[in-house]
Structures are given as C-alpha cells and as structure tokens.
mmCIF file of N, CA and C in Angstrom:
data_model
loop_
_atom_site.group_PDB
_atom_site.id
_atom_site.type_symbol
_atom_site.label_atom_id
_atom_site.label_comp_id
_atom_site.label_asym_id
_atom_site.label_seq_id
_atom_site.Cartn_x
_atom_site.Cartn_y
_atom_site.Cartn_z
ATOM 1 N N UNK A 54 0.820 -1.189 0.000
ATOM 2 C CA UNK A 54 0.000 0.000 0.000
ATOM 3 C C UNK A 54 0.874 1.267 0.000
ATOM 4 N N UNK A 55 2.009 1.221 0.710
ATOM 5 C CA UNK A 55 2.892 2.383 0.743
ATOM 6 C C UNK A 55 3.445 2.669 -0.648
ATOM 7 N N UNK A 56 3.735 1.618 -1.397
ATOM 8 C CA UNK A 56 4.263 1.793 -2.745
ATOM 9 C C UNK A 56 3.227 2.483 -3.628
ATOM 10 N N UNK A 57 1.980 2.066 -3.528
ATOM 11 C CA UNK A 57 0.904 2.668 -4.321
ATOM 12 C C UNK A 57 0.742 4.149 -3.964
ATOM 13 N N UNK A 58 0.778 4.463 -2.688
ATOM 14 C CA UNK A 58 0.663 5.859 -2.246
ATOM 15 C C UNK A 58 1.833 6.680 -2.769
ATOM 16 N N UNK A 59 3.035 6.136 -2.703
ATOM 17 C CA UNK A 59 4.215 6.843 -3.189
ATOM 18 C C UNK A 59 4.126 7.085 -4.696
ATOM 19 N N UNK A 60 3.673 6.094 -5.442
ATOM 20 C CA UNK A 60 3.532 6.254 -6.888
ATOM 21 C C UNK A 60 2.484 7.306 -7.234
ATOM 22 N N UNK A 61 1.362 7.280 -6.514
ATOM 23 C CA UNK A 61 0.313 8.257 -6.749
ATOM 24 C C UNK A 61 0.825 9.673 -6.455
ATOM 25 N N UNK A 62 1.533 9.835 -5.352
ATOM 26 C CA UNK A 62 2.081 11.135 -4.972
ATOM 27 C C UNK A 62 3.066 11.628 -6.018
ATOM 28 N N UNK A 63 3.941 10.765 -6.481
ATOM 29 C CA UNK A 63 4.929 11.147 -7.498
ATOM 30 C C UNK A 63 4.231 11.562 -8.796
ATOM 31 N N UNK A 64 3.207 10.824 -9.188
ATOM 32 C CA UNK A 64 2.473 11.157 -10.406
ATOM 33 C C UNK A 64 1.764 12.501 -10.265
ATOM 34 N N UNK A 65 1.160 12.746 -9.123
ATOM 35 C CA UNK A 65 0.464 14.009 -8.890
ATOM 36 C C UNK A 65 1.431 15.187 -8.929
ATOM 37 N N UNK A 66 2.595 15.031 -8.320
ATOM 38 C CA UNK A 66 3.595 16.100 -8.325
ATOM 39 C C UNK A 66 4.102 16.376 -9.738
ATOM 40 N N UNK A 67 4.299 15.340 -10.501
ATOM 41 C CA UNK A 67 4.772 15.489 -11.869
ATOM 42 C C UNK A 67 3.742 16.235 -12.719
ATOM 43 N N UNK A 68 2.482 15.878 -12.595
ATOM 44 C CA UNK A 68 1.437 16.541 -13.362
ATOM 45 C C UNK A 68 1.289 18.001 -12.943
ATOM 46 N N UNK A 69 1.347 18.265 -11.662
ATOM 47 C CA UNK A 69 1.222 19.633 -11.168
ATOM 48 C C UNK A 69 2.386 20.490 -11.646
ATOM 49 N N UNK A 70 3.577 19.953 -11.610
ATOM 50 C CA UNK A 70 4.747 20.695 -12.082
ATOM 51 C C UNK A 70 4.610 21.016 -13.564
ATOM 52 N N UNK A 71 4.056 20.112 -14.324
ATOM 53 C CA UNK A 71 3.864 20.344 -15.750
ATOM 54 C C UNK A 71 2.894 21.471 -16.026
ATOM 55 N N UNK A 72 1.863 21.612 -15.208
ATOM 56 C CA UNK A 72 0.903 22.686 -15.385
ATOM 57 C C UNK A 72 1.513 24.049 -15.084
ATOM 58 N N UNK A 73 2.439 24.089 -14.175
ATOM 59 C CA UNK A 73 3.020 25.358 -13.752
ATOM 60 C C UNK A 73 4.039 25.896 -14.760
ATOM 61 N N UNK A 74 4.500 25.053 -15.648
ATOM 62 C CA UNK A 74 5.515 25.479 -16.602
ATOM 63 C C UNK A 74 4.892 26.334 -17.696
ATOM 64 N N UNK A 75 5.711 27.177 -18.264
ATOM 65 C CA UNK A 75 5.269 28.022 -19.363
ATOM 66 C C UNK A 75 6.177 27.790 -20.561
ATOM 67 N N UNK A 76 5.624 28.036 -21.721
ATOM 68 C CA UNK A 76 6.400 27.917 -22.954
ATOM 69 C C UNK A 76 6.670 29.315 -23.487
ATOM 70 N N UNK A 77 7.929 29.585 -23.826
ATOM 71 C CA UNK A 77 8.265 30.854 -24.462
ATOM 72 C C UNK A 77 7.600 30.905 -25.832
ATOM 73 N N UNK A 78 7.015 32.034 -26.137
ATOM 74 C CA UNK A 78 6.390 32.226 -27.436
ATOM 75 C C UNK A 78 7.462 32.730 -28.408
ATOM 76 N N UNK A 79 7.640 32.056 -29.529
ATOM 77 C CA UNK A 79 8.621 32.523 -30.517
ATOM 78 C C UNK A 79 8.256 33.926 -31.033
ATOM 79 N N UNK A 80 9.252 34.743 -31.255
ATOM 80 C CA UNK A 80 9.059 36.132 -31.673
ATOM 81 C C UNK A 80 8.218 36.226 -32.949
ATOM 82 N N UNK A 81 8.402 35.301 -33.860
ATOM 83 C CA UNK A 81 7.671 35.379 -35.132
ATOM 84 C C UNK A 81 6.175 35.098 -34.977
ATOM 85 N N UNK A 82 5.733 34.579 -33.839
ATOM 86 C CA UNK A 82 4.306 34.325 -33.603
ATOM 87 C C UNK A 82 3.596 35.530 -32.977
ATOM 88 N N UNK A 83 4.351 36.474 -32.455
ATOM 89 C CA UNK A 83 3.760 37.605 -31.731
ATOM 90 C C UNK A 83 2.849 38.465 -32.621
ATOM 91 N N UNK A 84 3.258 38.837 -33.846
ATOM 92 C CA UNK A 84 2.351 39.652 -34.668
ATOM 93 C C UNK A 84 0.976 39.008 -34.895
ATOM 94 N N UNK A 85 0.945 37.704 -35.077
ATOM 95 C CA UNK A 85 -0.335 37.030 -35.291
ATOM 96 C C UNK A 85 -1.179 37.047 -34.008
ATOM 97 N N UNK A 86 -0.544 36.891 -32.846
ATOM 98 C CA UNK A 86 -1.279 36.953 -31.576
ATOM 99 C C UNK A 86 -1.886 38.338 -31.367
ATOM 100 N N UNK A 87 -1.142 39.381 -31.761
ATOM 101 C CA UNK A 87 -1.666 40.750 -31.668
ATOM 102 C C UNK A 87 -2.820 40.920 -32.649
ATOM 103 N N UNK A 88 -2.634 40.449 -33.879
ATOM 104 C CA UNK A 88 -3.674 40.557 -34.906
ATOM 105 C C UNK A 88 -4.951 39.836 -34.476
ATOM 106 N N UNK A 89 -4.802 38.687 -33.845
ATOM 107 C CA UNK A 89 -5.952 37.904 -33.371
ATOM 108 C C UNK A 89 -6.520 38.439 -32.054
ATOM 109 N N UNK A 90 -5.908 39.530 -31.542
ATOM 110 C CA UNK A 90 -6.325 40.172 -30.294
ATOM 111 C C UNK A 90 -6.234 39.242 -29.087
ATOM 112 N N UNK A 91 -5.271 38.318 -29.160
ATOM 113 C CA UNK A 91 -5.014 37.437 -28.023
ATOM 114 C C UNK A 91 -4.092 38.114 -27.014
ATOM 115 N N UNK A 92 -3.286 39.074 -27.519
ATOM 116 C CA UNK A 92 -2.422 39.870 -26.646
ATOM 117 C C UNK A 92 -2.443 41.317 -27.137
ATOM 118 N N UNK A 93 -2.080 42.216 -26.223
ATOM 119 C CA UNK A 93 -1.917 43.618 -26.607
ATOM 120 C C UNK A 93 -0.553 43.768 -27.289
ATOM 121 N N UNK A 94 -0.392 44.818 -28.092
ATOM 122 C CA UNK A 94 0.927 45.053 -28.699
ATOM 123 C C UNK A 94 1.988 45.227 -27.612
ATOM 124 N N UNK A 95 3.184 44.701 -27.870
ATOM 125 C CA UNK A 95 4.245 44.764 -26.870
ATOM 126 C C UNK A 95 4.607 46.208 -26.517
ATOM 127 N N UNK A 96 4.508 47.125 -27.467
ATOM 128 C CA UNK A 96 4.799 48.532 -27.184
ATOM 129 C C UNK A 96 3.841 49.062 -26.109
ATOM 130 N N UNK A 97 2.587 48.672 -26.202
ATOM 131 C CA UNK A 97 1.579 49.093 -25.216
ATOM 132 C C UNK A 97 1.876 48.481 -23.844
ATOM 133 N N UNK A 98 2.255 47.219 -23.828
ATOM 134 C CA UNK A 98 2.600 46.556 -22.568
ATOM 135 C C UNK A 98 3.850 47.181 -21.954
ATOM 136 N N UNK A 99 4.825 47.537 -22.802
ATOM 137 C CA UNK A 99 6.041 48.193 -22.300
ATOM 138 C C UNK A 99 5.710 49.531 -21.650
ATOM 139 N N UNK A 100 4.778 50.264 -22.224
ATOM 140 C CA UNK A 100 4.398 51.552 -21.651
ATOM 141 C C UNK A 100 3.770 51.386 -20.265
ATOM 142 N N UNK A 101 3.003 50.341 -20.073
ATOM 143 C CA UNK A 101 2.407 50.056 -18.759
ATOM 144 C C UNK A 101 3.521 49.827 -17.742
ATOM 145 N N UNK A 102 4.500 49.037 -18.138
ATOM 146 C CA UNK A 102 5.629 48.725 -17.249
ATOM 147 C C UNK A 102 6.411 49.989 -16.917
ATOM 148 N N UNK A 103 6.691 50.804 -17.917
ATOM 149 C CA UNK A 103 7.500 51.999 -17.701
ATOM 150 C C UNK A 103 6.765 53.062 -16.878
ATOM 151 N N UNK A 104 5.441 53.064 -16.909
ATOM 152 C CA UNK A 104 4.673 53.980 -16.047
ATOM 153 C C UNK A 104 4.817 53.591 -14.582
ATOM 154 N N UNK A 105 5.019 52.301 -14.327
ATOM 155 C CA UNK A 105 5.214 51.839 -12.950
ATOM 156 C C UNK A 105 6.558 52.305 -12.402
ATOM 157 N N UNK A 106 7.543 52.441 -13.301
ATOM 158 C CA UNK A 106 8.908 52.796 -12.903
ATOM 159 C C UNK A 106 9.457 53.854 -13.871
ATOM 160 N N UNK A 107 9.009 55.106 -13.700
ATOM 161 C CA UNK A 107 9.465 56.175 -14.606
ATOM 162 C C UNK A 107 10.993 56.294 -14.611
ATOM 163 N N UNK A 108 11.534 56.468 -15.788
ATOM 164 C CA UNK A 108 12.974 56.606 -15.940
ATOM 165 C C UNK A 108 13.717 55.280 -15.999
ATOM 166 N N UNK A 109 12.997 54.172 -15.880
ATOM 167 C CA UNK A 109 13.631 52.855 -15.923
ATOM 168 C C UNK A 109 13.935 52.457 -17.362
ATOM 169 N N UNK A 110 14.808 51.464 -17.481
ATOM 170 C CA UNK A 110 15.170 50.901 -18.777
ATOM 171 C C UNK A 110 14.836 49.412 -18.767
ATOM 172 N N UNK A 111 14.150 48.962 -19.791
ATOM 173 C CA UNK A 111 13.841 47.534 -19.917
ATOM 174 C C UNK A 111 15.107 46.809 -20.336
ATOM 175 N N UNK A 112 15.472 45.779 -19.571
ATOM 176 C CA UNK A 112 16.690 45.025 -19.862
ATOM 177 C C UNK A 112 16.405 43.671 -20.493
ATOM 178 N N UNK A 113 15.199 43.146 -20.289
ATOM 179 C CA UNK A 113 14.841 41.849 -20.860
ATOM 180 C C UNK A 113 13.327 41.711 -20.815
ATOM 181 N N UNK A 114 12.794 40.943 -21.752
ATOM 182 C CA UNK A 114 11.356 40.665 -21.744
ATOM 183 C C UNK A 114 11.108 39.313 -22.386
ATOM 184 N N UNK A 115 9.998 38.731 -21.993
ATOM 185 C CA UNK A 115 9.603 37.400 -22.443
ATOM 186 C C UNK A 115 8.095 37.342 -22.560
ATOM 187 N N UNK A 116 7.596 36.697 -23.574
ATOM 188 C CA UNK A 116 6.174 36.403 -23.663
ATOM 189 C C UNK A 116 6.039 34.903 -23.473
ATOM 190 N N UNK A 117 5.290 34.516 -22.453
ATOM 191 C CA UNK A 117 5.116 33.102 -22.132
ATOM 192 C C UNK A 117 3.671 32.696 -22.319
ATOM 193 N N UNK A 118 3.489 31.472 -22.766
ATOM 194 C CA UNK A 118 2.166 30.884 -22.906
ATOM 195 C C UNK A 118 1.933 29.975 -21.705
ATOM 196 N N UNK A 119 1.149 30.467 -20.762
ATOM 197 C CA UNK A 119 0.786 29.666 -19.594
ATOM 198 C C UNK A 119 -0.520 28.937 -19.885
ATOM 199 N N UNK A 120 -0.844 27.969 -19.068
ATOM 200 C CA UNK A 120 -2.067 27.210 -19.303
ATOM 201 C C UNK A 120 -3.304 28.100 -19.192
ATOM 202 N N UNK A 121 -3.197 29.249 -18.506
ATOM 203 C CA UNK A 121 -4.355 30.129 -18.333
ATOM 204 C C UNK A 121 -4.257 31.410 -19.179
ATOM 205 N N UNK A 122 -3.325 31.482 -20.104
ATOM 206 C CA UNK A 122 -3.212 32.644 -20.980
ATOM 207 C C UNK A 122 -1.769 33.089 -21.157
ATOM 208 N N UNK A 123 -1.611 34.206 -21.836
ATOM 209 C CA UNK A 123 -0.281 34.728 -22.125
ATOM 210 C C UNK A 123 0.154 35.706 -21.040
ATOM 211 N N UNK A 124 1.424 35.605 -20.660
ATOM 212 C CA UNK A 124 1.997 36.476 -19.643
ATOM 213 C C UNK A 124 3.256 37.125 -20.203
ATOM 214 N N UNK A 125 3.325 38.433 -20.037
ATOM 215 C CA UNK A 125 4.477 39.202 -20.500
ATOM 216 C C UNK A 125 5.332 39.504 -19.283
ATOM 217 N N UNK A 126 6.564 39.002 -19.293
ATOM 218 C CA UNK A 126 7.471 39.143 -18.156
ATOM 219 C C UNK A 126 8.590 40.098 -18.544
ATOM 220 N N UNK A 127 8.775 41.133 -17.720
ATOM 221 C CA UNK A 127 9.735 42.185 -18.042
ATOM 222 C C UNK A 127 10.699 42.378 -16.879
ATOM 223 N N UNK A 128 11.964 42.516 -17.215
ATOM 224 C CA UNK A 128 12.984 42.884 -16.235
ATOM 225 C C UNK A 128 13.431 44.288 -16.591
ATOM 226 N N UNK A 129 13.569 45.150 -15.576
ATOM 227 C CA UNK A 129 14.013 46.497 -15.840
ATOM 228 C C UNK A 129 14.882 47.018 -14.709
ATOM 229 N N UNK A 130 15.607 48.085 -15.028
ATOM 230 C CA UNK A 130 16.478 48.730 -14.052
ATOM 231 C C UNK A 130 16.049 50.189 -13.963
ATOM 232 N N UNK A 131 15.753 50.637 -12.725
ATOM 233 C CA UNK A 131 15.307 52.015 -12.573
ATOM 234 C C UNK A 131 16.494 52.982 -12.504
ATOM 235 N N UNK A 132 16.198 54.269 -12.379
ATOM 236 C CA UNK A 132 17.227 55.311 -12.394
ATOM 237 C C UNK A 132 18.226 55.180 -11.244
ATOM 238 N N UNK A 133 17.810 54.506 -10.166
ATOM 239 C CA UNK A 133 18.697 54.302 -9.012
ATOM 240 C C UNK A 133 19.512 53.012 -9.130
ATOM 241 N N UNK A 134 19.328 52.298 -10.240
ATOM 242 C CA UNK A 134 20.053 51.048 -10.446
ATOM 243 C C UNK A 134 19.381 49.832 -9.841
ATOM 244 N N UNK A 135 18.159 50.007 -9.322
ATOM 245 C CA UNK A 135 17.415 48.894 -8.724
ATOM 246 C C UNK A 135 16.744 48.091 -9.833
ATOM 247 N N UNK A 136 16.875 46.772 -9.761
ATOM 248 C CA UNK A 136 16.275 45.898 -10.768
ATOM 249 C C UNK A 136 14.896 45.440 -10.300
ATOM 250 N N UNK A 137 13.972 45.406 -11.250
ATOM 251 C CA UNK A 137 12.584 45.040 -10.970
ATOM 252 C C UNK A 137 12.139 43.939 -11.917
ATOM 253 N N UNK A 138 11.220 43.109 -11.426
ATOM 254 C CA UNK A 138 10.533 42.106 -12.240
ATOM 255 C C UNK A 138 9.060 42.481 -12.278
ATOM 256 N N UNK A 139 8.525 42.636 -13.473
ATOM 257 C CA UNK A 139 7.120 42.981 -13.649
ATOM 258 C C UNK A 139 6.504 41.964 -14.600
ATOM 259 N N UNK A 140 5.390 41.390 -14.180
ATOM 260 C CA UNK A 140 4.650 40.461 -15.026
ATOM 261 C C UNK A 140 3.278 41.052 -15.309
ATOM 262 N N UNK A 141 2.859 40.967 -16.575
ATOM 263 C CA UNK A 141 1.557 41.475 -16.994
ATOM 264 C C UNK A 141 0.750 40.371 -17.651
ATOM 265 N N UNK A 142 -0.558 40.450 -17.498
ATOM 266 C CA UNK A 142 -1.442 39.638 -18.314
ATOM 267 C C UNK A 142 -1.348 40.252 -19.706
ATOM 268 N N UNK A 143 -0.855 39.517 -20.677
ATOM 269 C CA UNK A 143 -0.585 40.072 -22.009
ATOM 270 C C UNK A 143 -1.860 40.412 -22.773
ATOM 271 N N UNK A 144 -2.986 39.849 -22.380
ATOM 272 C CA UNK A 144 -4.240 40.139 -23.065
ATOM 273 C C UNK A 144 -4.898 41.407 -22.536
ATOM 274 N N UNK A 145 -4.752 41.672 -21.232
ATOM 275 C CA UNK A 145 -5.456 42.794 -20.608
ATOM 276 C C UNK A 145 -4.535 43.922 -20.157
ATOM 277 N N UNK A 146 -3.261 43.629 -19.963
ATOM 278 C CA UNK A 146 -2.330 44.610 -19.419
ATOM 279 C C UNK A 146 -2.349 44.681 -17.903
ATOM 280 N N UNK A 147 -3.130 43.819 -17.269
ATOM 281 C CA UNK A 147 -3.203 43.808 -15.806
ATOM 282 C C UNK A 147 -1.841 43.435 -15.212
ATOM 283 N N UNK A 148 -1.419 44.186 -14.196
ATOM 284 C CA UNK A 148 -0.158 43.912 -13.521
ATOM 285 C C UNK A 148 -0.362 42.718 -12.582
ATOM 286 N N UNK A 149 0.398 41.662 -12.823
ATOM 287 C CA UNK A 149 0.312 40.448 -12.004
ATOM 288 C C UNK A 149 1.391 40.422 -10.934
ATOM 289 N N UNK A 150 2.535 41.036 -11.248
ATOM 290 C CA UNK A 150 3.658 41.068 -10.308
ATOM 291 C C UNK A 150 4.462 42.324 -10.574
ATOM 292 N N UNK A 151 4.874 42.971 -9.492
ATOM 293 C CA UNK A 151 5.726 44.148 -9.599
ATOM 294 C C UNK A 151 6.593 44.139 -8.351
ATOM 295 N N UNK A 152 7.755 43.485 -8.457
ATOM 296 C CA UNK A 152 8.585 43.356 -7.268
ATOM 297 C C UNK A 152 10.060 43.589 -7.601
ATOM 298 N N UNK A 153 10.750 44.033 -6.571
ATOM 299 C CA UNK A 153 12.180 44.234 -6.710
ATOM 300 C C UNK A 153 12.841 42.887 -6.912
ATOM 301 N N UNK A 154 13.780 42.840 -7.862
ATOM 302 C CA UNK A 154 14.486 41.595 -8.165
ATOM 303 C C UNK A 154 15.348 41.188 -6.984
ATOM 304 N N UNK A 155 15.349 39.898 -6.703
ATOM 305 C CA UNK A 155 16.145 39.367 -5.594
ATOM 306 C C UNK A 155 17.598 39.241 -5.958
#
C-alpha cells in the first residue's frame, strides 16, 4: 500500500509541475497573436511597465504561454540602479507582479 501511495504522490507532483511550466512564445508568432487580439501590442505593454517605474530601462522581456493565458514578463532597471521584475497579463495589461528583483 505504501508503494501505491508513493507512486500516486509522485504522479500528482509530476502533473502539477507540468501545469506550472510556461512555454516561451517565438518572436515570429507575436504579430499574429496581436492581430488575433489574443495579446496587446508589446509597445503598449512596455508603456504600462515603464509607467510603474518612470525613468527605468527595460533590460529583458519574455512572452510566455501559460495554461491560463499569455503572460508578459519584463525585467528592468530604474534610475537608481534597482532591478525590478514585472509580469503582466498580455491580453489585458493587468499587472500580475511588480517586485524588486532578488
């Protein structure tokens, strides 16, 4: 019985971990996602991020396909040199995360 419980637990953890993963969206697919109105234009999403941190510079960005939709993840450095991680719902522009980078 312990073996069955252990196998079930391992299977559940594996499936849950798979759901939490995201796939990077290839750059060449982004224009079609914008055209299909599945995401906002990246320029618009960048403006949302930069309004949160005026004077900051975007250092990296990623569009990920999560099981519940597209998420735009941005790393930026503000005028004081502080690094920030900001995640947006790519379809709505809603801020999901805005925290200082660890």
